[in-house]
Short mmCIF file of C-alpha atoms in Angstrom, two decimals:
data_model
loop_
_atom_site.label_atom_id
_atom_site.label_comp_id
_atom_site.label_asym_id
_atom_site.label_seq_id
_atom_site.Cartn_x
_atom_site.Cartn_y
_atom_site.Cartn_z
CA MET A 1 34.99 11.60 16.31
CA ALA A 2 34.40 8.32 18.11
CA ARG A 3 33.63 5.27 16.02
CA VAL A 4 30.18 3.79 16.50
CA PRO A 5 30.45 0.04 17.17
CA THR A 6 29.27 -1.94 14.18
CA SER A 7 27.31 -4.20 16.50
CA LEU A 8 25.13 -1.20 17.37
CA LEU A 9 24.78 -0.11 13.75
CA ALA A 10 23.66 -3.50 12.50
CA ALA A 11 21.44 -4.41 15.45
CA GLY A 12 20.06 -0.88 15.55
CA GLY A 13 19.12 -1.17 11.89
CA LEU A 14 17.07 -4.27 12.64
CA THR A 15 15.43 -2.86 15.76
CA GLY A 16 14.91 0.64 14.43
CA GLY A 17 13.66 -0.67 11.12
CA PHE A 18 11.07 -2.83 12.78
CA ALA A 19 9.96 -0.01 15.07
CA LEU A 20 9.55 2.39 12.14
CA ALA A 21 7.76 -0.16 9.97
CA GLN A 22 5.35 -0.95 12.79
CA ALA A 23 4.73 2.72 13.65
CA LYS A 24 4.22 3.90 10.08
CA LYS A 25 2.64 0.70 8.70
CA LYS A 26 5.18 0.80 5.86
CA ARG A 27 7.42 -2.25 5.65
CA GLN A 28 9.56 -0.57 2.99
CA LEU A 29 10.67 2.08 5.47
CA GLY A 30 11.73 -0.61 7.89
CA GLY A 31 13.69 -2.34 5.17
CA ALA A 32 15.43 0.91 4.30
CA VAL A 33 16.49 1.46 7.92
CA PHE A 34 17.70 -2.14 8.17
CA ALA A 35 19.69 -1.73 4.95
CA ALA A 36 21.16 1.59 6.08
CA GLY A 37 22.30 0.15 9.41
CA THR A 38 23.88 -2.86 7.76
CA LEU A 39 25.51 -0.83 4.98
CA ALA A 40 26.92 1.63 7.50
CA ALA A 41 28.71 -1.26 9.22
CA VAL A 42 30.12 -2.90 6.09
CA PRO A 43 33.17 -0.63 5.58
CA GLN A 44 34.46 -1.33 9.10
CA TRP A 45 33.67 -5.02 8.71
CA TYR A 46 35.70 -5.01 5.50
CA ARG A 47 38.64 -3.15 7.05
CA THR A 48 38.79 -5.39 10.09
CA ALA A 49 37.62 -8.80 8.89
CA GLY A 50 38.33 -8.62 5.16
CA ALA A 51 36.01 -9.31 2.27
CA GLY A 52 35.03 -12.75 3.52
CA GLY A 53 34.28 -11.51 7.02
CA ALA A 54 32.24 -8.59 5.71
CA ALA A 55 30.29 -10.92 3.43
CA ALA A 56 29.68 -13.36 6.29
CA LEU A 57 28.47 -10.63 8.64
CA THR A 58 26.22 -9.21 5.94
CA GLY A 59 24.83 -12.71 5.46
CA VAL A 60 24.21 -13.01 9.20
CA ALA A 61 22.31 -9.70 9.17
CA VAL A 62 20.22 -10.63 6.13
CA GLY A 63 19.62 -14.12 7.50
CA ALA A 64 18.54 -12.65 10.82
CA MET A 65 16.05 -10.40 9.06
CA GLY A 66 14.61 -13.42 7.28
CA ALA A 67 14.60 -15.59 10.39
CA SER A 68 12.81 -12.95 12.44
CA HIS A 69 9.56 -13.50 10.54
CA PRO A 70 8.98 -17.21 11.29
CA LEU A 71 10.42 -16.75 14.78
CA ALA A 72 7.88 -13.98 15.42
CA LYS A 73 5.07 -16.46 14.81
CA LYS A 74 6.43 -18.59 17.65
CA ILE A 75 7.53 -16.05 20.27
CA GLY A 76 6.03 -12.72 19.18
CA ALA A 77 7.27 -9.83 17.08
CA TRP A 78 9.31 -7.80 19.56
CA PRO A 79 10.92 -10.82 21.25
CA SER A 80 11.90 -12.09 17.81
CA VAL A 81 13.45 -8.75 16.87
CA ALA A 82 15.34 -8.72 20.17
CA VAL A 83 16.71 -12.23 19.60
CA VAL A 84 17.87 -11.69 16.02
CA SER A 85 19.27 -8.24 16.83
CA GLY A 86 21.23 -9.81 19.67
CA VAL A 87 22.60 -12.49 17.36
CA VAL A 88 23.72 -9.87 14.84
CA ALA A 89 25.24 -7.68 17.55
CA LEU A 90 27.13 -10.60 19.06
CA ALA A 91 28.47 -11.71 15.67
CA ALA A 92 29.62 -8.19 14.77
CA TRP A 93 31.20 -7.69 18.19
CA ALA A 94 33.01 -11.02 18.09
CA ALA A 95 34.29 -10.62 14.53
CA VAL A 96 35.05 -6.89 14.46
CA ASP A 97 34.27 -4.64 17.41
CA ARG A 98 36.28 -6.44 20.08
CA ARG A 99 39.37 -6.07 17.90
CA ALA A 100 39.01 -2.29 17.65
#
């Protein structure tokens, strides 16, 4: 079975979580999807980048989730989600996926 790039897992958790939360009007569902995407990426982050790298990438993902809210007030919800998802994807690719 082919490995799913962690950049897609983490960024997909942010994007998919927002889409679900918006569609269902339940922020908790969005948070669950975000958490699932991030947690699915953590084992590969740990194997490739070590504990520190996995912690840093998890921090980037959580920070991106937090930053998306004030950013959305400036540029809009979907553009904000796109920007922070891109940041997370780029960080995961640079730290882990390009090495695989």
